[in-house]
Short mmCIF file of C-alpha atoms and ligand atoms in Angstrom, two decimals:
data_model
loop_
_atom_site.label_atom_id
_atom_site.label_comp_id
_atom_site.label_asym_id
_atom_site.label_seq_id
_atom_site.Cartn_x
_atom_site.Cartn_y
_atom_site.Cartn_z
CA MET A 13 193.26 48.47 111.47
CA LYS A 14 192.60 45.71 108.98
CA PHE A 15 192.90 43.12 111.75
CA LEU A 16 190.43 45.02 113.93
CA ILE A 17 187.91 45.37 111.15
CA SER A 18 188.07 41.73 110.15
CA PHE A 19 187.86 40.67 113.80
CA PHE A 20 184.61 42.56 114.34
CA LEU A 21 183.14 41.51 111.03
CA ARG A 22 183.94 37.90 111.85
CA LYS A 23 182.76 37.83 115.42
CA ILE A 24 179.54 39.81 115.29
CA PRO A 25 176.52 38.17 113.63
CA ARG A 26 175.55 40.09 110.53
CA LYS A 27 172.05 40.91 111.77
CA TYR A 28 173.51 42.76 114.78
CA LEU A 29 176.34 44.19 112.77
CA GLN A 30 173.72 45.78 110.55
CA LEU A 31 172.09 47.48 113.52
CA PHE A 32 174.90 49.66 114.75
CA SER A 33 177.83 49.26 112.45
CA HIS A 34 176.85 51.78 109.82
CA VAL A 35 177.82 54.60 112.14
CA ALA A 36 181.27 53.13 112.77
CA LEU A 37 181.59 52.28 109.12
CA ARG A 38 180.89 55.84 108.14
CA VAL A 39 184.01 56.78 110.05
CA ILE A 40 185.96 53.95 108.43
CA ALA A 41 184.70 55.10 105.01
CA VAL A 42 186.84 58.21 105.41
CA PHE A 43 189.92 55.97 105.31
CA TYR A 44 188.62 54.30 102.19
CA ARG A 45 188.03 57.48 100.24
CA GLY A 46 188.95 57.07 96.63
CA ASN A 47 187.82 56.34 93.14
CA LYS A 48 188.88 52.78 92.31
CA VAL A 49 185.69 50.86 93.11
CA GLU A 50 182.02 51.80 92.94
CA CYS A 51 179.03 50.43 94.81
CA PRO A 52 176.04 50.40 92.44
CA VAL A 53 173.63 50.10 95.40
CA CYS A 54 174.51 53.36 97.16
CA GLU A 55 176.35 54.87 94.16
CA SER A 56 179.45 55.67 96.20
CA ARG A 57 183.09 55.34 95.23
CA PHE A 58 186.00 54.18 97.33
CA ARG A 59 189.68 53.29 97.18
CA LYS A 60 188.54 49.72 97.79
CA PHE A 61 185.84 47.88 99.75
CA LEU A 62 186.32 46.55 103.28
CA PRO A 63 187.44 43.00 103.98
CA TYR A 64 184.66 40.66 105.06
CA GLY A 65 183.96 37.03 105.93
CA ARG A 66 185.24 34.22 108.10
CA LYS A 67 188.20 33.75 105.79
CA SER A 68 188.31 37.55 105.28
CA ARG A 69 187.89 38.23 101.60
CA SER A 70 189.51 41.52 100.70
CA ASN A 71 187.56 44.19 98.79
CA ALA A 72 184.11 42.86 99.76
CA LEU A 73 181.94 45.10 101.98
CA CYS A 74 180.74 48.58 101.02
CA PRO A 75 181.63 50.92 103.91
CA LYS A 76 178.58 53.07 103.26
CA CYS A 77 175.62 50.70 102.70
CA LEU A 78 177.11 47.31 103.77
CA ALA A 79 176.45 45.72 100.39
CA LEU A 80 178.59 42.67 99.65
CA GLU A 81 179.65 41.33 96.25
CA ARG A 82 176.43 39.33 95.91
CA HIS A 83 174.21 42.31 96.77
CA ARG A 84 175.92 44.46 94.16
CA LEU A 85 175.32 41.72 91.57
CA ILE A 86 171.63 41.39 92.52
CA TRP A 87 171.22 45.17 92.30
CA LEU A 88 172.69 45.18 88.80
CA TYR A 89 170.44 42.25 87.88
CA LEU A 90 167.33 44.10 89.07
CA LYS A 91 168.38 47.24 87.19
CA ARG A 92 169.40 45.59 83.95
CA LYS A 93 167.17 42.55 83.63
CA THR A 94 163.87 43.28 85.42
CA ASP A 95 161.12 45.89 85.75
CA PHE A 96 161.56 45.80 89.53
CA PHE A 97 162.08 49.57 89.87
CA THR A 98 159.00 50.57 87.89
CA LYS A 99 156.28 47.89 87.99
CA GLU A 100 153.64 48.06 90.74
CA ALA A 101 154.18 45.12 93.07
CA LYS A 102 153.67 43.80 96.56
CA MET A 103 156.97 42.54 97.87
CA LEU A 104 157.91 40.39 100.85
CA HIS A 105 161.56 40.68 101.88
CA VAL A 106 162.46 37.87 104.27
CA ALA A 107 165.47 38.44 106.56
CA PRO A 108 165.92 41.81 104.88
CA GLU A 109 169.39 42.96 103.96
CA LEU A 110 170.03 46.44 105.30
CA CYS A 111 171.69 47.63 102.10
CA PHE A 112 168.43 47.08 100.22
CA MET A 113 165.82 48.01 102.85
CA SER A 114 165.68 51.80 102.74
CA ARG A 115 166.08 51.79 98.99
CA PHE A 116 163.28 49.29 98.37
CA ASP A 117 161.11 51.05 100.93
CA ALA A 118 161.52 54.33 99.06
CA LEU A 119 160.27 52.89 95.77
CA GLU A 120 156.80 54.21 95.03
CA ASN A 121 155.90 51.27 92.82
CA LEU A 122 156.45 48.81 95.68
CA GLU A 123 154.25 47.86 98.58
CA TYR A 124 157.24 46.73 100.61
CA ILE A 125 156.95 44.34 103.56
CA THR A 126 159.88 43.03 105.58
CA GLY A 127 159.59 39.83 107.61
CA ASP A 128 161.88 37.90 109.92
CA ILE A 129 161.64 35.46 112.78
CA GLU A 130 163.92 37.50 115.05
CA SER A 131 165.52 40.52 113.38
CA PRO A 132 164.30 43.78 114.94
CA LEU A 133 164.81 45.38 111.54
CA ALA A 134 161.80 43.62 110.04
CA LYS A 135 158.21 44.92 110.26
CA VAL A 136 156.47 41.53 110.45
CA LYS A 137 157.63 38.86 112.89
CA MET A 138 157.13 35.67 110.94
CA ASP A 139 158.22 32.07 110.65
CA ILE A 140 158.96 31.13 107.06
CA HIS A 141 157.43 27.68 107.70
CA GLU A 142 154.08 29.43 108.14
CA ILE A 143 154.04 32.69 106.23
CA PRO A 144 151.24 34.91 107.60
CA PHE A 145 149.87 35.96 104.20
CA GLU A 146 147.01 34.78 102.02
CA ASP A 147 147.42 32.46 99.04
CA ASN A 148 148.31 34.25 95.78
CA SER A 149 148.81 37.62 97.46
CA ILE A 150 152.47 38.56 96.85
CA ASP A 151 154.22 39.52 93.60
CA ILE A 152 157.88 39.34 94.63
CA ILE A 153 159.76 37.58 97.42
CA PHE A 154 163.40 38.05 98.35
CA CYS A 155 164.73 35.36 100.67
CA ASN A 156 168.50 35.31 100.55
CA HIS A 157 170.82 33.27 102.74
CA VAL A 158 167.88 31.95 104.77
CA LEU A 159 167.09 28.46 103.49
CA GLU A 160 170.39 26.99 104.75
CA HIS A 161 169.29 27.95 108.31
CA VAL A 162 165.70 26.72 108.41
CA ASP A 163 164.51 23.35 109.74
CA ASP A 164 162.44 22.37 106.74
CA ASP A 165 163.46 24.23 103.60
CA LYS A 166 160.99 22.29 101.48
CA LYS A 167 158.11 23.48 103.63
CA ALA A 168 159.45 27.04 103.46
CA LEU A 169 159.56 26.76 99.67
CA ARG A 170 156.00 25.44 99.54
CA GLU A 171 154.91 28.38 101.69
CA MET A 172 156.60 30.89 99.39
CA HIS A 173 154.97 29.18 96.43
CA ARG A 174 151.59 29.36 98.16
CA VAL A 175 151.67 33.10 98.90
CA LEU A 176 153.09 34.14 95.53
CA LYS A 177 150.62 35.14 92.83
CA PRO A 178 150.71 33.15 89.60
CA GLY A 179 153.47 34.86 87.60
CA GLY A 180 155.04 36.12 90.82
CA TRP A 181 158.74 35.53 91.33
CA ALA A 182 161.35 35.18 94.02
CA ILE A 183 165.11 35.46 94.42
CA LEU A 184 166.42 32.65 96.63
CA GLN A 185 170.18 32.79 97.09
CA VAL A 186 172.08 30.42 99.38
CA PRO A 187 175.79 30.07 100.07
CA PHE A 188 177.72 27.35 98.28
CA PHE A 189 180.85 25.67 99.55
CA TYR A 190 183.30 24.28 97.05
CA PRO A 191 183.89 21.60 95.98
CA LEU A 192 180.12 21.48 95.69
CA PRO A 193 178.52 18.20 96.82
CA LYS A 194 176.48 16.43 94.13
CA THR A 195 173.41 16.37 96.33
CA THR A 196 172.36 18.59 99.20
CA TYR A 197 173.64 17.24 102.47
CA GLU A 198 171.59 17.44 105.66
CA ASP A 199 171.62 15.45 108.86
CA LYS A 200 169.24 16.45 111.62
CA THR A 201 171.27 14.62 114.26
CA ILE A 202 174.12 17.13 113.86
CA ILE A 203 173.29 19.93 116.29
CA ASP A 204 176.58 20.88 117.91
CA PRO A 205 177.72 24.20 116.39
CA LYS A 206 181.28 22.94 115.85
CA GLU A 207 180.00 19.82 114.13
CA ARG A 208 177.60 21.89 112.04
CA GLU A 209 180.45 24.10 110.93
CA LYS A 210 182.38 21.00 109.82
CA ALA A 211 179.40 19.39 108.11
CA PHE A 212 177.57 22.36 106.63
CA GLY A 213 180.18 25.12 106.40
CA GLN A 214 178.90 27.38 109.19
CA ASP A 215 177.91 26.80 112.81
CA ASP A 216 174.29 27.89 112.33
CA HIS A 217 173.64 26.11 109.04
CA VAL A 218 171.52 22.95 109.00
CA ARG A 219 172.35 21.76 105.49
CA MET A 220 174.87 22.19 102.73
CA TYR A 221 173.37 22.74 99.32
CA GLY A 222 174.78 20.86 96.38
CA GLU A 223 174.54 20.77 92.60
CA ASP A 224 170.87 19.83 93.00
CA TYR A 225 169.90 23.20 94.52
CA GLY A 226 168.03 24.39 91.41
CA ALA A 227 166.19 21.08 91.11
CA ARG A 228 165.28 21.22 94.81
CA LEU A 229 163.68 24.64 94.28
CA GLY A 230 161.69 23.17 91.40
CA GLU A 231 160.21 20.42 93.57
CA SER A 232 157.81 22.86 95.21
CA GLY A 233 156.21 23.72 91.88
CA PHE A 234 158.38 26.66 90.85
CA GLN A 235 159.84 27.21 87.43
CA VAL A 236 163.54 27.76 88.18
CA VAL A 237 165.62 30.23 86.19
CA GLU A 238 169.38 30.20 86.79
CA GLU A 239 170.39 33.73 85.85
CA ARG A 240 174.02 34.09 84.83
CA LEU A 241 174.27 37.85 84.48
CA ILE A 242 177.82 37.62 85.81
CA ASP A 243 178.92 35.91 82.56
CA GLU A 244 177.71 38.92 80.55
CA ILE A 245 179.57 41.51 82.61
CA SER A 246 182.94 42.76 81.38
CA LEU A 247 186.09 42.26 83.41
CA GLU A 248 186.31 46.02 83.71
CA GLU A 249 182.88 46.22 85.37
CA LYS A 250 183.52 43.14 87.51
CA THR A 251 186.57 44.95 88.89
CA LYS A 252 184.88 48.31 89.24
CA PHE A 253 181.91 46.88 91.20
CA ALA A 254 183.94 44.08 92.88
CA LEU A 255 181.44 41.39 91.92
CA PRO A 256 181.44 37.71 92.89
CA GLU A 257 183.31 35.49 90.43
CA LYS A 258 180.65 32.99 89.48
CA GLU A 259 177.45 33.68 91.39
CA VAL A 260 174.31 32.30 89.76
CA ILE A 261 171.14 34.21 90.66
CA TYR A 262 168.38 31.73 91.50
CA LYS A 263 165.10 33.19 90.36
CA VAL A 264 161.94 31.12 90.70
CA VAL A 265 158.63 31.86 89.03
CA LYS A 266 155.18 30.59 90.03
ZN1 ZN B 324 177.20 50.82 98.95
#
């Protein structure tokens, strides 16, 4: 069973997984009934979370809403550190994560827009290099695990800066591979998926971010805030919610 689950989770791209897997996962959830861990996103409890990832991390994926460790941390961050759930705002969610979509969409304070270059889940088909919105028109952007895939991340960042209102903010998470390189590594001549996997950590990544990630975000004019909520959370809660060990939340403000 565990082998089967990790096989499917490894082999099927997440965007497709999100489309059909929640039905199958609902069945799997029955086997994970219990009270040991809790997903703050969908407020469900389980014996443990499902394994997930290329190297199959145990206790990672919520069987009900598909939230991973990082999504659960972001949810707690929004709840505990922001007025996200109450303040009127226009939000653009790029490459939207399924675990957040229906919940964000249901918030009455949000004008919620999803955008993606290919995902059928998103409302607006858009290229992040040319965001189809006016200058200073958006209050909040979420763009997680996208920048490591795009041709020109600096242009994408300038575009997000352009469409955000002054005072608007964005959450821009990317994966990190340890040991972290000092500076972000990219090489446009590497196009073979196997070579990309070796160079950048995954076969569809075009760069590997380094210790300079925060500074790189700042180059497009953003004020960068490295939120370390994880350091404030007790071990008990880290275990209960199965949170990532040391994830920094990269928030940028225009
Ligand atoms: Zn959940």
